[in-house]
Coordinates of C-alpha atoms in Angstrom, one line a residue:
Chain A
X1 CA 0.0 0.0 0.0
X2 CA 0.9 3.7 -0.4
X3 CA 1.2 6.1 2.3
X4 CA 2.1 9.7 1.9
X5 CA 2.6 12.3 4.5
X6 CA 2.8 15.8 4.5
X7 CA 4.3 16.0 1.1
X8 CA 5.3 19.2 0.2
X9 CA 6.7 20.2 -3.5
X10 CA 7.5 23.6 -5.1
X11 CA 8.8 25.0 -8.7
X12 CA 11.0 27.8 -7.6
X13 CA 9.2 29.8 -4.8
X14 CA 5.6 28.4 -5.8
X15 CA 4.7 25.9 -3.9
X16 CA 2.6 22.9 -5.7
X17 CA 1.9 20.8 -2.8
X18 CA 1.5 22.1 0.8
X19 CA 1.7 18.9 3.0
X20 CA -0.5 16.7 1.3
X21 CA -1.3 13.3 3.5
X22 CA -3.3 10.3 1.7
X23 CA -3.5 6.2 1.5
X24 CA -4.2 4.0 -1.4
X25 CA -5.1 0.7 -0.1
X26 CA -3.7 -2.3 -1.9
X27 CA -6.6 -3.7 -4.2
X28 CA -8.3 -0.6 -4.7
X29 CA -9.1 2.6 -6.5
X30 CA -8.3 5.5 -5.2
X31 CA -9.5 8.7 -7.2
X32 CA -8.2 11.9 -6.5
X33 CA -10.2 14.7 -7.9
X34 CA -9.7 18.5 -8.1
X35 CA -9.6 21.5 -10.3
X36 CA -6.7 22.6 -12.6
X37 CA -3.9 23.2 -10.6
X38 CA -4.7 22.0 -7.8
X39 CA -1.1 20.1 -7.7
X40 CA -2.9 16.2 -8.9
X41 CA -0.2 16.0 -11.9
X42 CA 3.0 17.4 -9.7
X43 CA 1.3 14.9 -7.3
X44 CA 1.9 12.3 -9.9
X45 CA 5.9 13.5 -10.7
X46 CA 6.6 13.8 -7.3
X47 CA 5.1 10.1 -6.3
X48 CA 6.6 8.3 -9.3
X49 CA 10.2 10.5 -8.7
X50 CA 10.1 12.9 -11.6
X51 CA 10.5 15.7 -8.8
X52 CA 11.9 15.6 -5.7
X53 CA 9.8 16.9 -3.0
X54 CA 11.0 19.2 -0.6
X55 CA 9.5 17.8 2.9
X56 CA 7.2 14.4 3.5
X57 CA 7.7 11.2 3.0
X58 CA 6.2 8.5 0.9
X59 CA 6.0 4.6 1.6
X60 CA 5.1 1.9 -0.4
X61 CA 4.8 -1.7 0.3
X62 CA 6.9 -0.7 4.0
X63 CA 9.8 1.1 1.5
X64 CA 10.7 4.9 1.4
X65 CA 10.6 6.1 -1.8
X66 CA 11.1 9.3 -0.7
X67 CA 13.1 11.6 -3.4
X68 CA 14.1 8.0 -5.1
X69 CA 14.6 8.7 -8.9
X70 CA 12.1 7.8 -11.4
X71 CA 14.2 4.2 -12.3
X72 CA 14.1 3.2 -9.0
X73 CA 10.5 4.2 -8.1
X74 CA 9.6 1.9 -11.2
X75 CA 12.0 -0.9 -10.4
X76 CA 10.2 -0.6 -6.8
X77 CA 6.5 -1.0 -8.6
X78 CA 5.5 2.5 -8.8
X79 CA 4.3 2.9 -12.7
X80 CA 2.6 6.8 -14.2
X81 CA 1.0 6.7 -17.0
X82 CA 1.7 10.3 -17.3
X83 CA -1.1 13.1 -19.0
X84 CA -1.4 13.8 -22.4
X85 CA 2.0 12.2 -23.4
X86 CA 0.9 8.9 -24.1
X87 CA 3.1 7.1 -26.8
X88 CA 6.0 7.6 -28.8
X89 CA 4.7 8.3 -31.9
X90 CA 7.0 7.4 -34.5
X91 CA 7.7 4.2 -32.7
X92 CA 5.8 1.2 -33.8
X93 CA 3.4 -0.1 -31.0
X94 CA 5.4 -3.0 -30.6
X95 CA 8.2 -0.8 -29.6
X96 CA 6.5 1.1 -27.0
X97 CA 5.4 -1.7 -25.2
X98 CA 9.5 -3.3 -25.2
X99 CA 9.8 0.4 -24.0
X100 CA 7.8 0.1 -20.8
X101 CA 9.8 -3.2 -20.2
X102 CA 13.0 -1.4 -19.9
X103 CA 13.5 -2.3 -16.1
X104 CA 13.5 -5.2 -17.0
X105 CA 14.4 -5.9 -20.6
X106 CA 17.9 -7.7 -20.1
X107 CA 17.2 -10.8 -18.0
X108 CA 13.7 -12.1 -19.0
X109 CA 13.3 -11.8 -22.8
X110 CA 11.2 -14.8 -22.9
X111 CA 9.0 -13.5 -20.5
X112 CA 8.8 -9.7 -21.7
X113 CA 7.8 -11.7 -25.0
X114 CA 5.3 -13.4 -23.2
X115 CA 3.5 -10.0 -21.0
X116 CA 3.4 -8.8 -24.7
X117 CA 1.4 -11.3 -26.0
X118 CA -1.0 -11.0 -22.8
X119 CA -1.2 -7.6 -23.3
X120 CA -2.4 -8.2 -27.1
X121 CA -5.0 -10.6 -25.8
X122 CA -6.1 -7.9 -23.4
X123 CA -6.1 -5.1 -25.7
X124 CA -7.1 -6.9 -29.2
X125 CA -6.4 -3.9 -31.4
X126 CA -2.7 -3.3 -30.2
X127 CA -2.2 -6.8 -31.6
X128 CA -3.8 -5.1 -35.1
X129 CA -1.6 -2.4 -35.0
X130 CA 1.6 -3.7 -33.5
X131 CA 3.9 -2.9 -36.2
X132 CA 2.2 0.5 -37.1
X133 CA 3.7 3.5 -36.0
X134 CA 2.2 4.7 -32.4
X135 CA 1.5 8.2 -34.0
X136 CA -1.4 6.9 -36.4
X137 CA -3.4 5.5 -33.7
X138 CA -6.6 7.3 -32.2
X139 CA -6.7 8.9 -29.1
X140 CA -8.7 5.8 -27.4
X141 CA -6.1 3.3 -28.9
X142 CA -2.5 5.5 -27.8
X143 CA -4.7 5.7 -24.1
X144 CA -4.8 1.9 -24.4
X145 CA -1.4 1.4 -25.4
X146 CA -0.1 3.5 -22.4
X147 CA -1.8 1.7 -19.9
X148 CA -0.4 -2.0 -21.8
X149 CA 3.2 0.2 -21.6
X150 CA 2.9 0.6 -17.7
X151 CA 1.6 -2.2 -16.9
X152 CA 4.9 -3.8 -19.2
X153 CA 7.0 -3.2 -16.5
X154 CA 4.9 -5.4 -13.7
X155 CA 3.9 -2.6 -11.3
X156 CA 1.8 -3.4 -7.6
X157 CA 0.4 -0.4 -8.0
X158 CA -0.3 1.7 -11.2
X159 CA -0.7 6.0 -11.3
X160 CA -3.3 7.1 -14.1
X161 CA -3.3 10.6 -14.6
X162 CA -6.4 12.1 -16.2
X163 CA -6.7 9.1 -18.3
X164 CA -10.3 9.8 -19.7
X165 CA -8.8 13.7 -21.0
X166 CA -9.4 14.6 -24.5
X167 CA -11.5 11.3 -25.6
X168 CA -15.0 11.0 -26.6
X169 CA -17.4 9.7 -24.5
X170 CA -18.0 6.1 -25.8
X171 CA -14.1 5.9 -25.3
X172 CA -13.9 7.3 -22.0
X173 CA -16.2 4.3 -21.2
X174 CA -13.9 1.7 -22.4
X175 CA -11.0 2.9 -20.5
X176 CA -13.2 2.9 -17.7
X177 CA -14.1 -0.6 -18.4
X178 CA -10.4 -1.7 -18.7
X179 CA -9.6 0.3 -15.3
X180 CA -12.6 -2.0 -14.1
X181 CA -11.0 -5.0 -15.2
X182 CA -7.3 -4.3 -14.0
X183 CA -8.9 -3.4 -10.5
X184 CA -10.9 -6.8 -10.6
X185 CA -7.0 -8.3 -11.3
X186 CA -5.9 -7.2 -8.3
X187 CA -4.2 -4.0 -9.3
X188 CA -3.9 -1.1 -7.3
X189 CA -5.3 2.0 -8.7
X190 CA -4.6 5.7 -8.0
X191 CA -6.1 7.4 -10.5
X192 CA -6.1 11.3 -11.0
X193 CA -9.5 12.1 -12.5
X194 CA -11.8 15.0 -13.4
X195 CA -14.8 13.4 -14.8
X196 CA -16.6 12.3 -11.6
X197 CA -19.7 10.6 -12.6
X198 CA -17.4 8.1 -14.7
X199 CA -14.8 7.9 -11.2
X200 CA -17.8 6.8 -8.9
X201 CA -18.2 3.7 -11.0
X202 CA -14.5 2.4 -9.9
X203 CA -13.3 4.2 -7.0
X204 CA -13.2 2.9 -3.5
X205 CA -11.8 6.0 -2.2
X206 CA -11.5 9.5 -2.7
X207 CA -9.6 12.3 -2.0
X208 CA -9.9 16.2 -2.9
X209 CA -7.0 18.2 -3.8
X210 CA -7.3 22.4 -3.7
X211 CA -4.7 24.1 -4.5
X212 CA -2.3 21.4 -3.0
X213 CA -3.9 20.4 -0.3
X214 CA -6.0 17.9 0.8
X215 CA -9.8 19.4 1.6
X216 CA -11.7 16.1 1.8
X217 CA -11.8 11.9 2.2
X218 CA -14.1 9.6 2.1
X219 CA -15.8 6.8 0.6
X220 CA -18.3 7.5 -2.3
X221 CA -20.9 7.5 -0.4
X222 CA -19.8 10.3 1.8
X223 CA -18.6 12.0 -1.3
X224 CA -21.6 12.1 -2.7
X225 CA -22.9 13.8 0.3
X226 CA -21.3 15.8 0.5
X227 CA -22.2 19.4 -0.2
X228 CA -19.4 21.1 -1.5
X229 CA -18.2 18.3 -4.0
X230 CA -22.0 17.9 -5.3
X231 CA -22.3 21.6 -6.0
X232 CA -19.1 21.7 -7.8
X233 CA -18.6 18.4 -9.5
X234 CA -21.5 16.5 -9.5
X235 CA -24.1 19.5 -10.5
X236 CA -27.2 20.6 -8.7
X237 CA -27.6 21.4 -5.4
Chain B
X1 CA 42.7 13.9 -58.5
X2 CA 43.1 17.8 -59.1
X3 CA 44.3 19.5 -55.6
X4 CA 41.4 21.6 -55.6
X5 CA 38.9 18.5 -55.9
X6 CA 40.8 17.1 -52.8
X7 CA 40.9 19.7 -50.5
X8 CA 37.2 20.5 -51.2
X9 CA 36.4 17.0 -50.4
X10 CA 38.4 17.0 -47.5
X11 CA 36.7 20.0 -46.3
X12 CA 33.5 18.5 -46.6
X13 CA 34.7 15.7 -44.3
X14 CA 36.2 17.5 -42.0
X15 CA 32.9 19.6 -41.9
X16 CA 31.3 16.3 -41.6
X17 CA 32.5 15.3 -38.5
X18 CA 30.8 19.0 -36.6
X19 CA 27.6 17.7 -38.3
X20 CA 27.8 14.7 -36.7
X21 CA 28.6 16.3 -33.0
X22 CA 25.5 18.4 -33.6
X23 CA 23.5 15.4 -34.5
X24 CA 24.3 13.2 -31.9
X25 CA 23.3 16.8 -29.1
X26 CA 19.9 16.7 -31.7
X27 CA 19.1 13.4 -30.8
X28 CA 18.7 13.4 -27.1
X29 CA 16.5 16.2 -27.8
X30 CA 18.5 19.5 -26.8
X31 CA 20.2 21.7 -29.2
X32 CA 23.8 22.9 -29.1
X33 CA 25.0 25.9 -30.8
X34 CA 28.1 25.6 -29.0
X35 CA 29.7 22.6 -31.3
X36 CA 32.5 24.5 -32.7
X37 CA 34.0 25.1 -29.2
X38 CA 34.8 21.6 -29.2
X39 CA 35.7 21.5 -32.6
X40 CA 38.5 24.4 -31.9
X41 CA 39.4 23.1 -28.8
X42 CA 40.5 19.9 -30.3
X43 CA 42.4 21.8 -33.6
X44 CA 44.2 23.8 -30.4
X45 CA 45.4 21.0 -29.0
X46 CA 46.0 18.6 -31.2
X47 CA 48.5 21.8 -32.5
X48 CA 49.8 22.2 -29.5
X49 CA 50.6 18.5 -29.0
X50 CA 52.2 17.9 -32.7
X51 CA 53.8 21.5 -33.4
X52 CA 55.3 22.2 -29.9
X53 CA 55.7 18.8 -27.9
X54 CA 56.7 17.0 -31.3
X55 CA 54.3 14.2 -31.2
X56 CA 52.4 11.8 -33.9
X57 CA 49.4 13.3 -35.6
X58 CA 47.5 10.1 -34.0
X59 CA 48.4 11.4 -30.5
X60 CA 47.5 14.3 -30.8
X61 CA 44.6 14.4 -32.4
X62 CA 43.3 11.3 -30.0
X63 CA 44.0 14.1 -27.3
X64 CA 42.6 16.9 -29.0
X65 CA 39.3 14.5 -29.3
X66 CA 39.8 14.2 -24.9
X67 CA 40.1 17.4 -24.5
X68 CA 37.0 18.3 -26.7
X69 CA 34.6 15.5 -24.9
X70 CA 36.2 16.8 -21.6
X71 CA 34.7 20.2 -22.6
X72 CA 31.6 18.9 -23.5
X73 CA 31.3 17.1 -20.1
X74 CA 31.5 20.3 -18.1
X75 CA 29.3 21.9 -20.3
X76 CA 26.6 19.5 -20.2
X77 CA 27.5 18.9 -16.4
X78 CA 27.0 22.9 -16.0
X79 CA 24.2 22.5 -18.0
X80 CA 22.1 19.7 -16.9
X81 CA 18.6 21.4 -15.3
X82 CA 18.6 23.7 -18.3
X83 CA 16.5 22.7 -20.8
X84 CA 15.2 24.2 -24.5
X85 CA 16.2 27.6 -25.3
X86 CA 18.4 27.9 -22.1
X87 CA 20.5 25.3 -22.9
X88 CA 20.9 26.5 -26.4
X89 CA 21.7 29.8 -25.3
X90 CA 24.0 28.2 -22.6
X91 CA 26.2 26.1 -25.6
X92 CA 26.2 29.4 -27.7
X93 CA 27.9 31.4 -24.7
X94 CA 29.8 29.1 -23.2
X95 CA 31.5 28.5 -27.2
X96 CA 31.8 32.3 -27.4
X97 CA 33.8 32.1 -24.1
X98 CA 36.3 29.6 -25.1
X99 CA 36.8 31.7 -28.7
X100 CA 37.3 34.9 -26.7
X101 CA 39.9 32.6 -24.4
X102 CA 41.7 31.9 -27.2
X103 CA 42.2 35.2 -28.2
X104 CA 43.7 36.1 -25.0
X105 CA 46.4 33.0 -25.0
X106 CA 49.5 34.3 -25.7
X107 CA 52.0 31.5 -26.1
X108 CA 54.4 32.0 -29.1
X109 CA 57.2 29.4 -29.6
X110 CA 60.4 29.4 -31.5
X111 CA 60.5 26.0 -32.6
X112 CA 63.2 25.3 -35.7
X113 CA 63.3 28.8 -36.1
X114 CA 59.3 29.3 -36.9
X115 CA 57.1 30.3 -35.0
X116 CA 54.0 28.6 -33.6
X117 CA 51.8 28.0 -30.8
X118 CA 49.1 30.3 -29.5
X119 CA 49.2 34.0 -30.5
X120 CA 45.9 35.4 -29.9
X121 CA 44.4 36.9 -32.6
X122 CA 47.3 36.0 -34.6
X123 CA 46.5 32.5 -34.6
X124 CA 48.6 29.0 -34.2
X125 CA 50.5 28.9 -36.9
X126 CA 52.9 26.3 -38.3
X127 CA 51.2 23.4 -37.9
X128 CA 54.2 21.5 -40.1
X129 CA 53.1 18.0 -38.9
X130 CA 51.6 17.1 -42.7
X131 CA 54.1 18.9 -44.2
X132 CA 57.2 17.3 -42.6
X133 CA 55.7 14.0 -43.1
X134 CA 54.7 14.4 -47.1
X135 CA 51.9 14.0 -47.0
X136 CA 49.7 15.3 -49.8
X137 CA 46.2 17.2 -50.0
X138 CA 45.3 13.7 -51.8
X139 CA 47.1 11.9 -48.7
X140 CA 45.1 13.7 -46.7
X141 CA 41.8 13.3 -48.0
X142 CA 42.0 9.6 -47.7
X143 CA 43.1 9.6 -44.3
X144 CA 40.2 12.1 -43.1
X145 CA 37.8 9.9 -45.3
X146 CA 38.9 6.8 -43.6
X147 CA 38.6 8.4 -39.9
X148 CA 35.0 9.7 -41.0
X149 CA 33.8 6.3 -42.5
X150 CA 35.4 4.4 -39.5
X151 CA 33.1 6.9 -37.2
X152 CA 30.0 6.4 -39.6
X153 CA 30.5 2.6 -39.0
X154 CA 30.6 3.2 -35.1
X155 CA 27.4 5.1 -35.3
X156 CA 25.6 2.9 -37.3
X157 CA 26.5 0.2 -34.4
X158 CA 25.5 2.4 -31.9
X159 CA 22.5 3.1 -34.0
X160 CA 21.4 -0.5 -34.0
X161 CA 21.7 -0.6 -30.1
X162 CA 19.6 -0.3 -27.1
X163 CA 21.7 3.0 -25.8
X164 CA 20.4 5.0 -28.7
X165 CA 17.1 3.4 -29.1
X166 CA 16.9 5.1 -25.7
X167 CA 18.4 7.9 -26.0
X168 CA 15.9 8.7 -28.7
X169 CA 13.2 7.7 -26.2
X170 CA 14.7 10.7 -24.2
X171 CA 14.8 13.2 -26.7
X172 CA 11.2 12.4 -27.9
X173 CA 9.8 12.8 -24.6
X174 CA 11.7 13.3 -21.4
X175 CA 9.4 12.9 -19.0
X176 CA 7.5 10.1 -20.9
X177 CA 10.9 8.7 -20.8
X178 CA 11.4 9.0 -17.0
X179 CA 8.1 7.2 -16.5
X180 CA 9.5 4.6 -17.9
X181 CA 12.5 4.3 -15.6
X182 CA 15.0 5.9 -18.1
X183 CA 17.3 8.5 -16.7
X184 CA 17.3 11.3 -19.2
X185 CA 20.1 13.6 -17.8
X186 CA 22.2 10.6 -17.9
X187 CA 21.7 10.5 -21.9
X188 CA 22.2 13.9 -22.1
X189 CA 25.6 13.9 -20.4
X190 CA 26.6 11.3 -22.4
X191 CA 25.4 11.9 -26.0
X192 CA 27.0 15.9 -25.2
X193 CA 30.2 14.2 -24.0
X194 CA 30.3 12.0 -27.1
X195 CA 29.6 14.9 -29.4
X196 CA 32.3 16.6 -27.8
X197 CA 34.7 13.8 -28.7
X198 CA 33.2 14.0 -32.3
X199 CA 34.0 17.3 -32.8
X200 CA 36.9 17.1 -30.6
X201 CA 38.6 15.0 -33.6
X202 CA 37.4 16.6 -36.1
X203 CA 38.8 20.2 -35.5
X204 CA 42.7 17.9 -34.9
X205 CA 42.3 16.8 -38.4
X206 CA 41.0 20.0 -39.2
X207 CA 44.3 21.5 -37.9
X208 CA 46.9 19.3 -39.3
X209 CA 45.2 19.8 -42.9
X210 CA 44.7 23.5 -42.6
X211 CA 48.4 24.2 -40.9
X212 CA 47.2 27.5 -39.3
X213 CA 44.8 28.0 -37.2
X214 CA 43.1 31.3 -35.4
X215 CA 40.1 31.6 -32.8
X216 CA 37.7 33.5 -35.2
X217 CA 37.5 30.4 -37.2
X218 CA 35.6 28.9 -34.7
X219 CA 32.9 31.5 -34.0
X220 CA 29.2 31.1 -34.1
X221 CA 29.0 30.8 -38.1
X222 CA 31.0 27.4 -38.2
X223 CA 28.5 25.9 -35.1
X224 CA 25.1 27.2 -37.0
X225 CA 26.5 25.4 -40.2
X226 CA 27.0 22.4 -38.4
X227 CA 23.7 22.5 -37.2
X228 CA 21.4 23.8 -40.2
X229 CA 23.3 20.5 -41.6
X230 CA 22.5 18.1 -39.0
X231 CA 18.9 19.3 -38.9
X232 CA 18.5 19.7 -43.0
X233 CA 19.7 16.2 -43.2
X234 CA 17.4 14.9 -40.5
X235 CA 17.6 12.7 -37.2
X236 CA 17.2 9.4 -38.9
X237 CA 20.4 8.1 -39.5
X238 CA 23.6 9.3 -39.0
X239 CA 23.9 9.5 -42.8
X240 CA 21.9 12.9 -42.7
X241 CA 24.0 15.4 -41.7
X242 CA 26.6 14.0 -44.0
X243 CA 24.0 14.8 -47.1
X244 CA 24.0 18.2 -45.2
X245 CA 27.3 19.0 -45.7
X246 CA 26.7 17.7 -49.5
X247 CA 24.8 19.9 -50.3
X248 CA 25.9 22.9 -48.9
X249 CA 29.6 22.9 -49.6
X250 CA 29.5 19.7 -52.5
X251 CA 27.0 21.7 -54.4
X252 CA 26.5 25.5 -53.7
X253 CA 29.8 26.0 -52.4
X254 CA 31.9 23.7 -55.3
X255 CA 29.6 25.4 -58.4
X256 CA 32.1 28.3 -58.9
X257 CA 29.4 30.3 -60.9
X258 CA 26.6 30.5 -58.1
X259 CA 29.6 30.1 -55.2
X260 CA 29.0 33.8 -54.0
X261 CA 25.1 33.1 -53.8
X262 CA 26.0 30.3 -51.4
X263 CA 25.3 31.6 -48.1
X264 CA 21.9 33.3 -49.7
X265 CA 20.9 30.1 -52.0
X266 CA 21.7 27.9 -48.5
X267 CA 19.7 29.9 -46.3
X268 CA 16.8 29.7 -48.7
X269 CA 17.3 26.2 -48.9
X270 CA 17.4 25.8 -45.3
X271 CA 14.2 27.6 -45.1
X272 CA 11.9 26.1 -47.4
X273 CA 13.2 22.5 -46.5
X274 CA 12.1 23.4 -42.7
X275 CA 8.8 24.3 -44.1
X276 CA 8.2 20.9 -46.9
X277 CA 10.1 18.9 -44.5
X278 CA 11.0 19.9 -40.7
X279 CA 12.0 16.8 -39.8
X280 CA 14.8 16.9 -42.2
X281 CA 15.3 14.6 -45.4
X282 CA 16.5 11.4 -43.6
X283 CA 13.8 12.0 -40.9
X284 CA 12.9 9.3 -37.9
X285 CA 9.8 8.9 -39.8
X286 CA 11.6 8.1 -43.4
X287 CA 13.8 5.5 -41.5
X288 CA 10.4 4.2 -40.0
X289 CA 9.4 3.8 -43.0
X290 CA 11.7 2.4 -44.8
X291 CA 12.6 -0.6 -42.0
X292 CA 8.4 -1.3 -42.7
X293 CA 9.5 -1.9 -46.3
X294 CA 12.0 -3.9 -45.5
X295 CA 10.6 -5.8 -43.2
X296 CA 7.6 -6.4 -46.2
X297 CA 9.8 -7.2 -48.7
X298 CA 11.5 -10.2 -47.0
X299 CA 7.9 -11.5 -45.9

């Protein structure tokens, strides 16, 4: 499981994060919401080692991975599938997925071989595609083939920032599907989300971030309660 | 082989090599216009090491090719939270700051009754090294061509390995890269530091052929050539720049009737070829493309 405390991160004199404290529970989904800049994707960086953070701690699985760098976060199960940068596009599919493998690459060729083929079997049209170039894909199949990338490299516990942004709605349903299916797997799930209605369907636990802190938990039923969050996010009163 | 024919050809080799440096900086994703530091660094010193200690042209241009990746390693040491623009402005300055050293190194030597050595705006001359061992502008161009293709074949190794595969990773997208566990500062350092090397070597040849050598030949014109050829050519292959430097100095510079046009018909080349093709003519995508083929053709 995944434990932060007071986690604090800046950029030069702003300061992103403000002593955010949260758990993800192995097994589960846990959705953090907020607005734009409320400090969910420097959340992301900072857990997965892309920035260092400047106070707090973070624990995983009983390890620090306090201001480890990104290689090691990953090697310790950690994966981000970051925002908006999904694929590689003039790589062939096939070669992003060897990509998310890198950890691991040298040792287990068989077996990378073999988590490629599983992930063709779980994503049928990455099979379709797998020698054509990332770029040509749609914006439903690159968000696909990011999530078979990160989960290439065997993590306990998988980061999804914003993974529904920028698709249509019958698409956005899919990924939700597959988030479904990876949770039901066993996977655990932090995902960074804005579309609420489409979050309630998989999370077990959410958290509210404001301008880099923490201003509510709970459980979706207490969510959806609550006052604040229906007014802004769920609409209506 | 006329004399002229050689040492044009020689020049476009020796040219090649700063194409080269720039590409390898190009394909981690940053871009240098700080190249010809290097390159003059490694003509100073490889001068140094054959005019006033007396060594082989092999020594010292090996440690003219040190001392440029040595260079390089500060620089992209100094350099290594800078990123776009600010590292591009950071090259540019920190080349202008060796060139303006130069000019200030005053180290004439009486050697054989010539002088040589550093002389600040004066320039190191007497760079005899070709001279006292006869060998010809012909000689010459074989040797640089044989250095150059012997580079070409390293790069097409490293090319077909997992180090650039990655590298490229990083210079696509950094941060994508680091999700993936990939250190991209690591590349960087290394890719600059090899690129130093590169150009490094290529300004020792350059100053055993040319026998004189003064700072201002390595000012901010010489980098931008390098790079307009690295990027014209394209970060597919390695073979790029080197088509680059064709057609620059093979054919604007080489056709003696439209020769004074050449920096005017090159910058208009440079400009429409950014606008029909940005990613250069031997572009990741073309190499893509082509490998597809390939791989269609044997199935």
């Amino acid at each position: 499981m995944l434990s932060i405390n007071n986690l604090e991160t800046s950029y030069g004199l702003i300061k992103a994060l403000k002593g955010v404290s949260l758990d993800a529970a192995e097994g589960e989904v846990t959705c953090i919401l907020g607005p734009n800049g409320a400090g969910k994707t420097t959340l992301m960086f900072t857990l997965s080692g892309i920035i260092k953070p400047d106070a707090g701690s973070i624990d995983f699985f009983g390890t620090s991975l306090t201001g480890l760098a990104a290689p090691k976060v990953l090697r310790e199960g950690l994966a981000l599938v970051p925002e908006n940068r999904l694929v590689f596009p003039l790589m062939s599919v096939r070669e992003n997925l060897l990509a998310g493998a890198y950890t691991r690459n040298r040792s287990d060729k068989d077996e990378v071989e073999a988590d490629i083929e599983k992930m063709f079997a779980r994503f049928p049209v990455l099979k379709e595609r797998q020698e054509q170039n990332a770029g040509t894909l749609s914006g439903g199949e690159q968000q696909m083939l990011a999530l078979a990338r990160a989960l290439m490299s065997r993590p306990k516990m998988l980061l999804l920032d914003e993974p529904s942004v920028g698709l249509a709605p019958v698409i956005v349903n899919e990924v939700f599907a597959i988030i479904k299916q990876l949770k039901e797997d066993g996977l655990s799930i932090v995902l960074v989300e804005q579309n609420v209605v489409k979050a309630l369907e998989v999370a077990d636990h959410f958290y509210l971030l404001d301008q880099g802190r923490v201003t509510f938990a709970g459980t979706p039923g207490e969510m959806e309660n609550d006052d604040v969050i229906k007014r802004a996010y769920l609409g209506g009163g | 082989m006329s004399v002229y024919v050689a040492s044009i050809l020689t020049n476009m080799a020796l040219i090649s090599f700063l194409a080269l440096s720039a590409y390898l900086v190009l394909v981690v994703g940053v871009v240098s216009f700080g190249q010809q530091a290097f390159f003059g660094v490694g003509a100073y010193v490889t001068a140094t090491v054959t005019s006033i200690y007396g060594g082989h042209a092999v020594t010292g241009v090996f440690i003219g090719m040190l001392s440029g990746a040595a260079c390089a390693l500060v620089l992209a040491i100094l350099t290594v939270r800078l990123s776009g623009l600010y590292f591009a402005i950071s090259t540019l300055c920190f080349a202008e700051l060796c060139r303006l050293g130069l000019l200030q190194v005053r180290a004439p030597f009486d050697i054989d009754g010539r002088t040589t050595g550093p002389d600040g705006p004066e320039g190191f001359s007497n760079i005899r090294w070709i001279f006292e061992h006869n060998y010809s502008v012909q000689d010459f161009l074989v040797l640089t061509t044989v250095c150059l293709v012997a580079l070409l074949g390293l790069l097409f190794l490293l090319e077909r390995s997992r180090i650039m595969l990655r590298a490229r990773l990083v210079g696509q997208d950094s941060i994508l890269a680091q999700s993936l566990g990939l250190r991209p500062i690591l590349y960087r350092i290394v890719f600059v530091t090899l690129s130093g090397g590169v150009a490094g070597f290529g300004g020792g040849l350059f100053a055993l052929f040319n026998t004189y050598i003064e700072p201002n030949m390595f000012g901010v014109m010489l980098g931008v050539h390098g790079l307009a050829y690295a990027v014209i050519g394209g970060l597919g292959a390695p073979i790029g720049p080197l088509i680059g430097v064709a057609i620059d100095i093979g054919l604007l510079e080489s056709i003696r009737a439209i020769s004074a046009y050449r920096m005017i018909a090159f910058g208009g080349l440079v400009a429409l070829l950014l606008i029909l093709l940005p990613q250069g003519l031997i572009s990741p995508r073309f190499v893509a493309r082509m490998r597809r083929w390939r791989k269609l053709f044997h199935v």
